[in-house]
Coordinates of C-alpha atoms and ligand atoms in Angstrom, one line a residue:
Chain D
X1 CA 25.7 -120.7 -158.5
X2 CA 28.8 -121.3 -155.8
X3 CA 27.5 -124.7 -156.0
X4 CA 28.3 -124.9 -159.9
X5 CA 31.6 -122.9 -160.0
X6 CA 32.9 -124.7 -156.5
X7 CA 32.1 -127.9 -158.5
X8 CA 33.8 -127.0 -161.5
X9 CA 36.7 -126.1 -160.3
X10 CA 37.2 -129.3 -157.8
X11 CA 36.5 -131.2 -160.8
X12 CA 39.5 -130.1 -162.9
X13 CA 41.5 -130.4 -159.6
X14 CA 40.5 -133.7 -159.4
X15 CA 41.1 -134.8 -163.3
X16 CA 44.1 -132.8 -163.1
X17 CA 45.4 -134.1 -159.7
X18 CA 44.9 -137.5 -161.1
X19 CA 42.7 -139.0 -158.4
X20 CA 42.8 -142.6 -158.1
X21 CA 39.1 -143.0 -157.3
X22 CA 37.8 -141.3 -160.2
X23 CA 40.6 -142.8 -162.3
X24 CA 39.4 -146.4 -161.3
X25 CA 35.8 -145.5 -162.4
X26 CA 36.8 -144.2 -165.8
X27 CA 38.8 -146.7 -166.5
X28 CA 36.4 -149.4 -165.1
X29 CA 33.7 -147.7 -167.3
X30 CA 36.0 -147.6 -170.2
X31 CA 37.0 -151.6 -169.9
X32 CA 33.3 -153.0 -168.9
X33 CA 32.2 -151.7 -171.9
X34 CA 34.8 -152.4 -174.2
X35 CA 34.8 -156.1 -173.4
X36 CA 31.6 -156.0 -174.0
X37 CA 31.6 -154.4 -177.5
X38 CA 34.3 -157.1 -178.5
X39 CA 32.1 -160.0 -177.0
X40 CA 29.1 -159.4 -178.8
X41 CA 31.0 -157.9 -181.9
X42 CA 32.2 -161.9 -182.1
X43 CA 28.6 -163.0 -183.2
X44 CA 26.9 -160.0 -184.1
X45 CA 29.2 -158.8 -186.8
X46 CA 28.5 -162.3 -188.8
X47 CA 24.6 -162.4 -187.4
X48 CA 24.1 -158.9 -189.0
X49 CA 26.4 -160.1 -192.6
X50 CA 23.5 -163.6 -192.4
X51 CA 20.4 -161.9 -191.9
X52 CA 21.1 -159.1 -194.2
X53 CA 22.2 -161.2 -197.1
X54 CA 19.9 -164.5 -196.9
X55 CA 16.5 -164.9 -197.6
X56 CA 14.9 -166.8 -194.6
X57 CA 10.9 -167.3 -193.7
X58 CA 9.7 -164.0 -191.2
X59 CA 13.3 -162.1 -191.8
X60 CA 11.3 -159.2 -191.7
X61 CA 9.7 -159.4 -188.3
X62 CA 13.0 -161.0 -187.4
X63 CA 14.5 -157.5 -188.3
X64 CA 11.7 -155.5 -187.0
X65 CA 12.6 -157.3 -183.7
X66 CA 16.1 -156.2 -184.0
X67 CA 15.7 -153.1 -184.9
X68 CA 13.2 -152.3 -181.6
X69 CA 15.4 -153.7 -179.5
X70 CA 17.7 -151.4 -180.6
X71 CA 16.2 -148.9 -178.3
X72 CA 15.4 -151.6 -175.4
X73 CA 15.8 -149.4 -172.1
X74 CA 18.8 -150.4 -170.3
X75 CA 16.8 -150.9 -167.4
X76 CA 15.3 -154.1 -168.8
X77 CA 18.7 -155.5 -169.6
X78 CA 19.5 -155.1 -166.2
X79 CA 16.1 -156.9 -164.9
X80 CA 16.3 -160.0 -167.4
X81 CA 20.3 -160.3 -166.0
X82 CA 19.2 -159.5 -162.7
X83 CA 16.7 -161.8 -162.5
X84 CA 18.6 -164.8 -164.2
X85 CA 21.7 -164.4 -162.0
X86 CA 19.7 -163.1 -159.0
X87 CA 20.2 -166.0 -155.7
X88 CA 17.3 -167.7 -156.3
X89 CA 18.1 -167.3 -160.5
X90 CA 18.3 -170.1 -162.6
X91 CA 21.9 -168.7 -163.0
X92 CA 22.1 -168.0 -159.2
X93 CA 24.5 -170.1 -158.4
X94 CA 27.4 -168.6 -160.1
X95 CA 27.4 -166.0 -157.3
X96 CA 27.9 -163.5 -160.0
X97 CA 25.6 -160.2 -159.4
X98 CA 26.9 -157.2 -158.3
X99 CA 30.1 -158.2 -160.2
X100 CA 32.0 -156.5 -163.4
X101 CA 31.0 -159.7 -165.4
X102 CA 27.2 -159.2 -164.8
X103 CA 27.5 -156.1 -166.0
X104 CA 29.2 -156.9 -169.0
X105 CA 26.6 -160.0 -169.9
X106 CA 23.9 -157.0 -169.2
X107 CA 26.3 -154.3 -171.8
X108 CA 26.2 -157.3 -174.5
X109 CA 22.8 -157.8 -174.4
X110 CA 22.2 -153.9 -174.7
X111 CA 24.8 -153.5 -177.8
X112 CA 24.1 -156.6 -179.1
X113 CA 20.9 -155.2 -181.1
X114 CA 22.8 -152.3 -182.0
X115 CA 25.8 -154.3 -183.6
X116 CA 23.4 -156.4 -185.3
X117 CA 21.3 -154.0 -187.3
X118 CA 24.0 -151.3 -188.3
X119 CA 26.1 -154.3 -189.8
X120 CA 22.9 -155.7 -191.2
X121 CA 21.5 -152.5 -192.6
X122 CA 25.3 -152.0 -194.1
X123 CA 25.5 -155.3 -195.7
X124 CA 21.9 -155.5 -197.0
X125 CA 22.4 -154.2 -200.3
X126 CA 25.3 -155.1 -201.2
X127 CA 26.5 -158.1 -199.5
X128 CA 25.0 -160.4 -202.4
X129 CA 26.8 -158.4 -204.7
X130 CA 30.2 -158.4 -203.4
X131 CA 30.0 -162.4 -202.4
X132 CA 28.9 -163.1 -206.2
X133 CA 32.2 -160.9 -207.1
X134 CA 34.4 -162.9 -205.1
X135 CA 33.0 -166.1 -206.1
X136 CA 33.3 -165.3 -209.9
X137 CA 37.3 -164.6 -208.6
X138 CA 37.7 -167.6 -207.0
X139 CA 37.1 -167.1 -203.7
X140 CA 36.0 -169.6 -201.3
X141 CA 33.8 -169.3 -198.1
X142 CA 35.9 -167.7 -196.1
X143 CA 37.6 -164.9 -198.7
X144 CA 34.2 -164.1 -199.2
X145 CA 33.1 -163.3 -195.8
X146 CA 35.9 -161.9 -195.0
X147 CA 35.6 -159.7 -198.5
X148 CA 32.4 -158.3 -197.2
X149 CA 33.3 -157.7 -193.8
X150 CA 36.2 -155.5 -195.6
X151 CA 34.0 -153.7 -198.1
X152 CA 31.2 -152.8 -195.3
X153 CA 34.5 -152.0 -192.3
X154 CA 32.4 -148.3 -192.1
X155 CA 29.3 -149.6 -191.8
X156 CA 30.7 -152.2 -189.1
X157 CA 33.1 -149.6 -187.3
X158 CA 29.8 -147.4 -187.4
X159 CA 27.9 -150.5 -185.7
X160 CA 30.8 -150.8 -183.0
X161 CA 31.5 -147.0 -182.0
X162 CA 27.3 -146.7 -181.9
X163 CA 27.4 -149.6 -179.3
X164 CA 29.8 -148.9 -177.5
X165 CA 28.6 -145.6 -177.0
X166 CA 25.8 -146.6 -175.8
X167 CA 27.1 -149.1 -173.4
X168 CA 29.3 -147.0 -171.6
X169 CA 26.4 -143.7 -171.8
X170 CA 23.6 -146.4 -170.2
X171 CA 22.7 -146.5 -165.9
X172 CA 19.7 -148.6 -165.5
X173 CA 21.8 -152.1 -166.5
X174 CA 24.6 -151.3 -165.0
X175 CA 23.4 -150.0 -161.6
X176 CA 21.1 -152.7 -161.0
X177 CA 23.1 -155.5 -162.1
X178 CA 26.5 -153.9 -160.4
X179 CA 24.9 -152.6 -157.3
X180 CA 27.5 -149.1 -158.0
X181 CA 29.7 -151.1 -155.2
X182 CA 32.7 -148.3 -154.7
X183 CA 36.1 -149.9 -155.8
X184 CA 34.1 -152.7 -157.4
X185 CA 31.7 -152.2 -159.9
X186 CA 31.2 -148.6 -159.7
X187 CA 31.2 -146.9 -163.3
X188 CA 31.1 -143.5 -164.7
X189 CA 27.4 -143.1 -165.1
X190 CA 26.2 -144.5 -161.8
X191 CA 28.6 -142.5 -160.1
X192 CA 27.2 -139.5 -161.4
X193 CA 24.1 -140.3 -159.6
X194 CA 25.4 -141.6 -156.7
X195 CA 27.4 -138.5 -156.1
X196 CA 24.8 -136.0 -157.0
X197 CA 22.6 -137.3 -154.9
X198 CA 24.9 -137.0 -152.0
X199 CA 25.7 -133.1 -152.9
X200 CA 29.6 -134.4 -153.9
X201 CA 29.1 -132.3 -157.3
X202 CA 32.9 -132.1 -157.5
X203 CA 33.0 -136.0 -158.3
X204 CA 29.9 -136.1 -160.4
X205 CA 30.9 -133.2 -162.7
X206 CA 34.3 -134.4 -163.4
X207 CA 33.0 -137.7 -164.3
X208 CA 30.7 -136.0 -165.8
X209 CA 33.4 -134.0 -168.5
X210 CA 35.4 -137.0 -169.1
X211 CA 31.9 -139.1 -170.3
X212 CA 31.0 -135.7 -172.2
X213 CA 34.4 -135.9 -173.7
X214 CA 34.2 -139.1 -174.6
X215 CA 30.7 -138.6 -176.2
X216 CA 31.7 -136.4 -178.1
X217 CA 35.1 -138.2 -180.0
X218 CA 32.7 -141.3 -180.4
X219 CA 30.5 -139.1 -182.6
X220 CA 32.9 -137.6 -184.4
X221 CA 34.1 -140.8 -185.0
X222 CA 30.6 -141.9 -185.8
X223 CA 30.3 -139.5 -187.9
X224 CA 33.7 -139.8 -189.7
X225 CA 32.2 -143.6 -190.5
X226 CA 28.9 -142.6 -191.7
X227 CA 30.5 -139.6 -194.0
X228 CA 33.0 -141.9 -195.7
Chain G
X1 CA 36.7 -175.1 -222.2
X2 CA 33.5 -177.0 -223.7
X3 CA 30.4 -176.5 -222.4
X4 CA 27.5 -178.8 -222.5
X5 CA 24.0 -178.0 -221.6
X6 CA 21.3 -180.6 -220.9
X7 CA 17.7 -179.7 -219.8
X8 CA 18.2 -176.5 -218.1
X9 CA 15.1 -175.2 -216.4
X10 CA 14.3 -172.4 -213.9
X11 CA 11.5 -170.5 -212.6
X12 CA 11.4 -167.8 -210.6
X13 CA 8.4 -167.3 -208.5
X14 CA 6.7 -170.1 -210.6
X15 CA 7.4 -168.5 -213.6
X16 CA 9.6 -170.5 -216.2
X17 CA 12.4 -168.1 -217.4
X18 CA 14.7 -170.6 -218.7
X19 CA 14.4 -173.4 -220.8
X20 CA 16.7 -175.2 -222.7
X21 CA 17.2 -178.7 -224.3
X22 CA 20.5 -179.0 -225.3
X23 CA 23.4 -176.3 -225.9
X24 CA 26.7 -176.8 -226.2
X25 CA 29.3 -174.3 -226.2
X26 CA 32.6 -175.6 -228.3
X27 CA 36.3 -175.5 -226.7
X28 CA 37.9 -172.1 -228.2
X29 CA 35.7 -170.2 -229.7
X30 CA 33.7 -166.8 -228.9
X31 CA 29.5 -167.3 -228.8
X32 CA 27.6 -164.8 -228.8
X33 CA 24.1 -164.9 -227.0
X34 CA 21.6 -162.0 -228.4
X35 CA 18.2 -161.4 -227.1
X36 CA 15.5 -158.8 -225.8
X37 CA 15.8 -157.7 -222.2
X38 CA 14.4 -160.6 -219.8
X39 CA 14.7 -163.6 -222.5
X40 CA 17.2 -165.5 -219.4
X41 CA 20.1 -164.2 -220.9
X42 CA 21.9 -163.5 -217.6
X43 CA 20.1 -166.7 -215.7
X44 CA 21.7 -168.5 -218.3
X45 CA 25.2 -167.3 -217.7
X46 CA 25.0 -166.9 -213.6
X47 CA 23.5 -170.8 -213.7
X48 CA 26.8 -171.6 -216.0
X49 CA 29.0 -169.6 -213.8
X50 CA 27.8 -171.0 -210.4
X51 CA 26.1 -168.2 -209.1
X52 CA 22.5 -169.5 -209.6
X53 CA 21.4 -173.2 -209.1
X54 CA 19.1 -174.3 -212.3
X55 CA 16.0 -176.4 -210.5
X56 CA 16.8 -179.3 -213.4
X57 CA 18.9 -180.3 -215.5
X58 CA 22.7 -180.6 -216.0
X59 CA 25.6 -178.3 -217.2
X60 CA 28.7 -180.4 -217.6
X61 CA 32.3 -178.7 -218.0
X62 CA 35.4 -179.6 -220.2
X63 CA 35.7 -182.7 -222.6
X64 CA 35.4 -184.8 -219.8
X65 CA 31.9 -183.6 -218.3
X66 CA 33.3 -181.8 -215.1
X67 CA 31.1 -180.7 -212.5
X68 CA 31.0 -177.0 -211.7
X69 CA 33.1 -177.8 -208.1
X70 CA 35.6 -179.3 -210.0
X71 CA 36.3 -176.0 -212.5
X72 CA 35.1 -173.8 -210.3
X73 CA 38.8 -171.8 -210.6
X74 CA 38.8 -171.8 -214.5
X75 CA 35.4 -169.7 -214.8
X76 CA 34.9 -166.5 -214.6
X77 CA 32.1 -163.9 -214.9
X78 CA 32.3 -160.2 -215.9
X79 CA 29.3 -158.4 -215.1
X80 CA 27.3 -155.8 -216.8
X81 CA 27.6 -153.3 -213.5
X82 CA 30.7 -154.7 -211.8
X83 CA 31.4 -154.2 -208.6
X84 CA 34.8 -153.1 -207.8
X85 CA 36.2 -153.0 -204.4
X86 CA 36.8 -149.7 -202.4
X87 CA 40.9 -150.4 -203.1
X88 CA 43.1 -149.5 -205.7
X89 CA 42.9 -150.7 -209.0
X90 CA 46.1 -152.8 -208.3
X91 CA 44.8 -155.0 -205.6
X92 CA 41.5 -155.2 -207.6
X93 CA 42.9 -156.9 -210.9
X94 CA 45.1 -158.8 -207.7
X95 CA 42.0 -160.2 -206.3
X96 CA 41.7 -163.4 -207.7
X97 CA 45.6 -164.4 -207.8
X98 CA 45.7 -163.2 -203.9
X99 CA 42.8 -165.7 -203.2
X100 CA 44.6 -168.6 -204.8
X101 CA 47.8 -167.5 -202.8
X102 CA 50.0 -166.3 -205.4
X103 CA 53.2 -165.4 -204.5
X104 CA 53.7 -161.3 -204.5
X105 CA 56.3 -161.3 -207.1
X106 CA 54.5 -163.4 -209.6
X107 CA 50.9 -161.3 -208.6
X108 CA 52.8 -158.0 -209.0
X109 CA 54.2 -158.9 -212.5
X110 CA 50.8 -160.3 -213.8
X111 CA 48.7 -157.8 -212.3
X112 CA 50.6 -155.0 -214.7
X113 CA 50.6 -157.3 -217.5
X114 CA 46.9 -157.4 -217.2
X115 CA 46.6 -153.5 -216.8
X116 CA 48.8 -152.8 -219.7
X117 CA 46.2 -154.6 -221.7
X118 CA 43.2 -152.9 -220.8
X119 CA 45.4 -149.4 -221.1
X120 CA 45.4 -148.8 -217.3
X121 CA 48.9 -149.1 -216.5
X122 CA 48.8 -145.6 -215.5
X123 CA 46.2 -145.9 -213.0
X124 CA 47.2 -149.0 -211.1
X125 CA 47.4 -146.5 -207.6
X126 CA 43.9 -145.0 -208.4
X127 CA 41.1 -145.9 -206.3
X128 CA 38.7 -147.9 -208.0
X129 CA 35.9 -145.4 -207.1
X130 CA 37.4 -142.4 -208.9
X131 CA 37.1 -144.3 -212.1
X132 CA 34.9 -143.4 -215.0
X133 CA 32.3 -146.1 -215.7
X134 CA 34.4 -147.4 -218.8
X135 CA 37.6 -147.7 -217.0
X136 CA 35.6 -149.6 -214.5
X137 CA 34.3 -152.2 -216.4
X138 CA 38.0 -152.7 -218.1
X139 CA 39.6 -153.0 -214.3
X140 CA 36.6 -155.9 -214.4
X141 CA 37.9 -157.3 -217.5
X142 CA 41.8 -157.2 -216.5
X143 CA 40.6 -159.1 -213.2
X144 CA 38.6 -161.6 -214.7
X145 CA 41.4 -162.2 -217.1
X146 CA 44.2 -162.2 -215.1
X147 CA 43.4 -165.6 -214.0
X148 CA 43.7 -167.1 -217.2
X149 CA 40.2 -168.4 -217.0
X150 CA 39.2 -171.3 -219.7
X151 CA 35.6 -170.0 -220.0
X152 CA 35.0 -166.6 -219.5
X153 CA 31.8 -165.4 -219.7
X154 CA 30.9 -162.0 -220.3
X155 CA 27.3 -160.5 -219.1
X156 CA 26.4 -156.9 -221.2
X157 CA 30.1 -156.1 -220.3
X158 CA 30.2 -153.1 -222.6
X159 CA 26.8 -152.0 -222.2
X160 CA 26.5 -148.0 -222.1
X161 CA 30.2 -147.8 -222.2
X162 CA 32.4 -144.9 -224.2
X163 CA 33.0 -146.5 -227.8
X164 CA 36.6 -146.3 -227.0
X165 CA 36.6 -148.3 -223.6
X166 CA 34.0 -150.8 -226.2
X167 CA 37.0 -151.1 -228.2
X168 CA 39.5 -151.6 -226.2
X169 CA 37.2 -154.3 -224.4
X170 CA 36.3 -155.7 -227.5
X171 CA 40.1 -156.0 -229.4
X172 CA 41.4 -157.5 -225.7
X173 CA 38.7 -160.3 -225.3
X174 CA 39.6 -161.3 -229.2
X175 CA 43.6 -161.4 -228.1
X176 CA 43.0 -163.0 -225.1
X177 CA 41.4 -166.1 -226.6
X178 CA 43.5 -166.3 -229.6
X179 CA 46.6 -166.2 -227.5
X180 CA 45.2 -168.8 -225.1
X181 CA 42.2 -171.1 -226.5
X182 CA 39.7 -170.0 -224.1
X183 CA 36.2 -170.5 -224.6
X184 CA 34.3 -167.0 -224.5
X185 CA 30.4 -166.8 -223.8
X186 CA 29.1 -162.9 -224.8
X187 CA 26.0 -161.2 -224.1
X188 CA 25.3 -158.6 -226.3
X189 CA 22.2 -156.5 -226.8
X190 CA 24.4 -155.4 -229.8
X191 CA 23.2 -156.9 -233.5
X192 CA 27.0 -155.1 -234.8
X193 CA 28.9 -156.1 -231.8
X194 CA 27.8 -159.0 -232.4
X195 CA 28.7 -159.1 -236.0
X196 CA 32.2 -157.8 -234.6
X197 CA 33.6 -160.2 -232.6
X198 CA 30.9 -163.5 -232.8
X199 CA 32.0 -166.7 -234.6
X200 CA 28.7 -168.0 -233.4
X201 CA 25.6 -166.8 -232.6
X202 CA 22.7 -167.3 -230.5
X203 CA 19.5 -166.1 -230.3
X204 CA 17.1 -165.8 -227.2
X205 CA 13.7 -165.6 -226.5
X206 CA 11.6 -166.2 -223.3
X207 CA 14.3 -168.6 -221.9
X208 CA 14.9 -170.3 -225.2
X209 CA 17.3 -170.8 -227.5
X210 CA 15.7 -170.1 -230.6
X211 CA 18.3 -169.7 -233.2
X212 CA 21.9 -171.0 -233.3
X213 CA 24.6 -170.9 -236.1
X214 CA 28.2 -169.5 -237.3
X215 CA 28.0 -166.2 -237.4
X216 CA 27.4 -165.7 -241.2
X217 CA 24.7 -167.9 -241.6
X218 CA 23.0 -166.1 -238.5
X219 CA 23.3 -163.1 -239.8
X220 CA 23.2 -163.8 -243.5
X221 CA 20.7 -166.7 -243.8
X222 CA 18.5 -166.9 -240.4
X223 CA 15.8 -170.3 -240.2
X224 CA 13.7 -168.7 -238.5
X225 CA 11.1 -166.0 -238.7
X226 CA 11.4 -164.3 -235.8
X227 CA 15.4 -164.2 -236.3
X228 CA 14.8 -162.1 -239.1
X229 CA 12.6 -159.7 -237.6
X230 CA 14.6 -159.2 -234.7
X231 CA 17.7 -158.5 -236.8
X232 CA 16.0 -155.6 -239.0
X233 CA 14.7 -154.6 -235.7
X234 CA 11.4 -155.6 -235.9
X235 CA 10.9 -156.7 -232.7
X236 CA 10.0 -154.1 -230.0
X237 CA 11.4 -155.0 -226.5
Ligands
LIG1 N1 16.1 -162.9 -208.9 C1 15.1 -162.9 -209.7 N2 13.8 -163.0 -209.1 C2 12.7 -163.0 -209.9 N3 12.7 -162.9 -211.2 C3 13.9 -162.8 -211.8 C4 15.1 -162.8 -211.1 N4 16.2 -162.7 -212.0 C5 15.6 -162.6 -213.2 N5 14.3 -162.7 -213.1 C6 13.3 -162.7 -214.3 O1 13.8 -163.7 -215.1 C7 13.6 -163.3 -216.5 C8 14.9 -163.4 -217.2 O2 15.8 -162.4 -216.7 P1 17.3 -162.3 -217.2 O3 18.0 -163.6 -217.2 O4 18.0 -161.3 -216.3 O5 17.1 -161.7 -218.6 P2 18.1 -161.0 -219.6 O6 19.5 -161.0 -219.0 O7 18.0 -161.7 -220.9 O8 17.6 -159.6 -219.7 C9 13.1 -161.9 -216.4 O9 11.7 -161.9 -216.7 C10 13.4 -161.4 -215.0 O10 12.4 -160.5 -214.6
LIG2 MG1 20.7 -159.5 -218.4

């Protein structure tokens, strides 16, 4: 129990103190999977508005396929990056594991699927609809997709909050593809571990409030999207 | 704007739906296109208005046999279940003139113009979701119309509609191509809507034109058979 309360109460001195080493893993946390989310958001926000709304030969295994790799386990993101940028890697030699920018290739594979099928699933029915409208108005290609992008922005901002909650919630990718190098590419989650394991439970349970924080205003956003 | 119709055919899932010779629709007048559900009525209109690609034959636009591409901005389409988008009522009816880049002054000015018409000036801050399903389809109408289209086409527009949104849908349609010499296609299940507003009439039946006059010779002196029947209601469909 001392262990618990002790914890506690060194963990609001340290949120509250403003500690610069837990700072720099929020905020590292916070960025990683943010660039992520708008890197895959790019191409999976128009991949999810053209499988949705075109007919196409196996688009329903296509979006079977999608929609199970919604729930890949982080921990085989992190092996397929790990392995393609590993030394001996066909990607090897841009000396890039164990770096930020592995783990954000590794995030944008993860939130990739996620983006993808909460757009698509928003668009599907009534994507046609609403590009037949605009066309009847007079809108070209673009006013079109950009038409549907504005008439599904919950179901999109639904898509974007879900992966990015997901990305910065996830250990397996991130730990094996950032190593949890301290100063470097150590985040939230695999700090937690890190410092639990050690017994530093003052670390690991303020991280641990600022990532249940955070949890919970992405699903009240989420959930905000979803009821309107 | 004329219409002239050569050939049309379309299946879906191998099944012919739509076939017709030759139809022409004159400059400046209003035709209406009767039928039982699933004769091609719509096909017919989403194939004229670009939406749907025939698999043969032509459909040439305007005196001078236009392709679609090349009047694709003086056609429009009013739907039997519009969809309206999750904005005001203001920057729906604005939709079309913001897409060709209309400057805000001029967009603002025809934009109440067009809902004084249909009777929504009051409602021009209203979200388009609020609105009851009569007022929709007239927010459809004023958009459609706003753009001064020279062939409007009208799919069921007042299908299941309050007799007076009907009305009000039915009087502005009339004004609107008297005042500007637009050519009006209009489905109707309707036999007296029909009678209402038609100055010609056509009558379809598994994807075929099967009957086409004036309106009084339709109505009061039909060719064929089957015309007759269907207008005393003969016909189940
Ligand atoms: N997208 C589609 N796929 C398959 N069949 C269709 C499609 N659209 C229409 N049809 C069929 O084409 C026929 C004509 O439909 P439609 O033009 O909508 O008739 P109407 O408007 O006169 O009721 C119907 O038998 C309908 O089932
Ligand atoms: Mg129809």
């Amino acid at each position: 129990m001392d262990n618990i309360t002790n914890g506690f109460f060194g963990a609001l001195e340290l949120i509250l103190s403003g500690n610069r080493e837990v700072y720099g893993i929020i905020g590292l946390s916070l960025v990683v999977s943010f660039v992520s989310v708008i890197i895959s958001m790019f191409f999976s926000v128009p991949l999810g508005i053209v499988i949705g709304m075109n007919r196409f030969p196996f688009r329903k295994a296509v979006i079977m396929i999608i929609n199970t790799l919604m729930g890949l386990p982080p921990v085989i993101a992190g092996l397929v990056v790990y392995l393609l940028l590993s030394r001996s890697g066909p990607l090897g030699y841009l000396r890039m594991l164990h770096t930020p920018q592995a783990m954000v290739i590794a995030q944008v594979l993860l939130v990739s699927p996620i983006i993808i099928g909460v757009t698509l699933a928003g668009v599907k029915d009534r994507g046609n609809l609403i590009q037949k409208t605009a066309f009847t108005l007079g809108a070209n290609r673009c006013q079109a997709l950009w038409t549907i992008i504005k008439e599904c922005r919950t179901s999109i901002g639904a898509s974007l909050v879900a992966g990015y909650g997901r990305a910065i919630s996830e250990v397996g990718a991130v730990m094996l593809v950032g190593g949890n190098i301290k100063g470097h590419t150590r985040v939230m989650t695999t700090a937690i571990v890190l410092e639990t394991n050690m017994g530093n439970f003052d670390q690991a349970i303020a991280i641990g409030i600022v990532l249940l924080v955070l949890f919970f205003i992405l699903n009240i956003l989420l959930q905000k999207y979803q009821g309107a | 704007m004329k219409v002239q119709i050569s050939g049309l055919c379309k299946k879906y899932d191998g099944k012919p739906v739509l076939n017709i010779d030759n139809l022409t629709f004159e400059q400046g007048r209003i035709h209406v296109i009767i039928g039982p559900n699933g004769s091609g009525k719509s096909t017919l209109v989403n194939i004229i208005s670009g939406l749907e690609k025939a698999d043969h034959g032509t459909v040439a636009y305007g005196s001078n046999q236009k392709r679609f591409e090349e009047v694709r901005g003086s056609i429009t389409l009013v739907m039997q279940h519009p969809y309206l988008f999750n904005t005001t009522v203001f920057s729906n009816i604005a939709y079309g003139l913001r897409c060709r880049g209309a400057d805000k002054k001029q967009t603002e000015l025809l934009v109440k113009e067009a809902a004084e018409k249909v009777n929504l000036s009051a409602f021009l801050t209203r979200k388009a979701a609020t609105l009851s399903g009569g007022e929709m389809q007239r927010v459809a109408l004023a958009r459609a119309l706003v753009l001064k289209p020279e062939l409007l086409l009208l799919d069921e527009a007042t299908a299941n509609l309050d007799p007076e949104s009907i009305g009000i849908i039915e009087r502005v349609i009339r004004d609107f191509q008297t005042a500007t010499g637009a050519t009006v296609v209009f489905i109707t299940h309707n036999i007296f809507q029909a009678r209402r507003i038609a100055e010609r009439v056509y009558l379809m039946m598994g994807g075929r034109i099967i009957e086409e006059g004036s309106k009084e010779k339709t109505f009061g002196n039909p060719e064929s058979r089957i015309t007759r029947e269907f207008l005393r209601g003969e016909l189940i469909f």
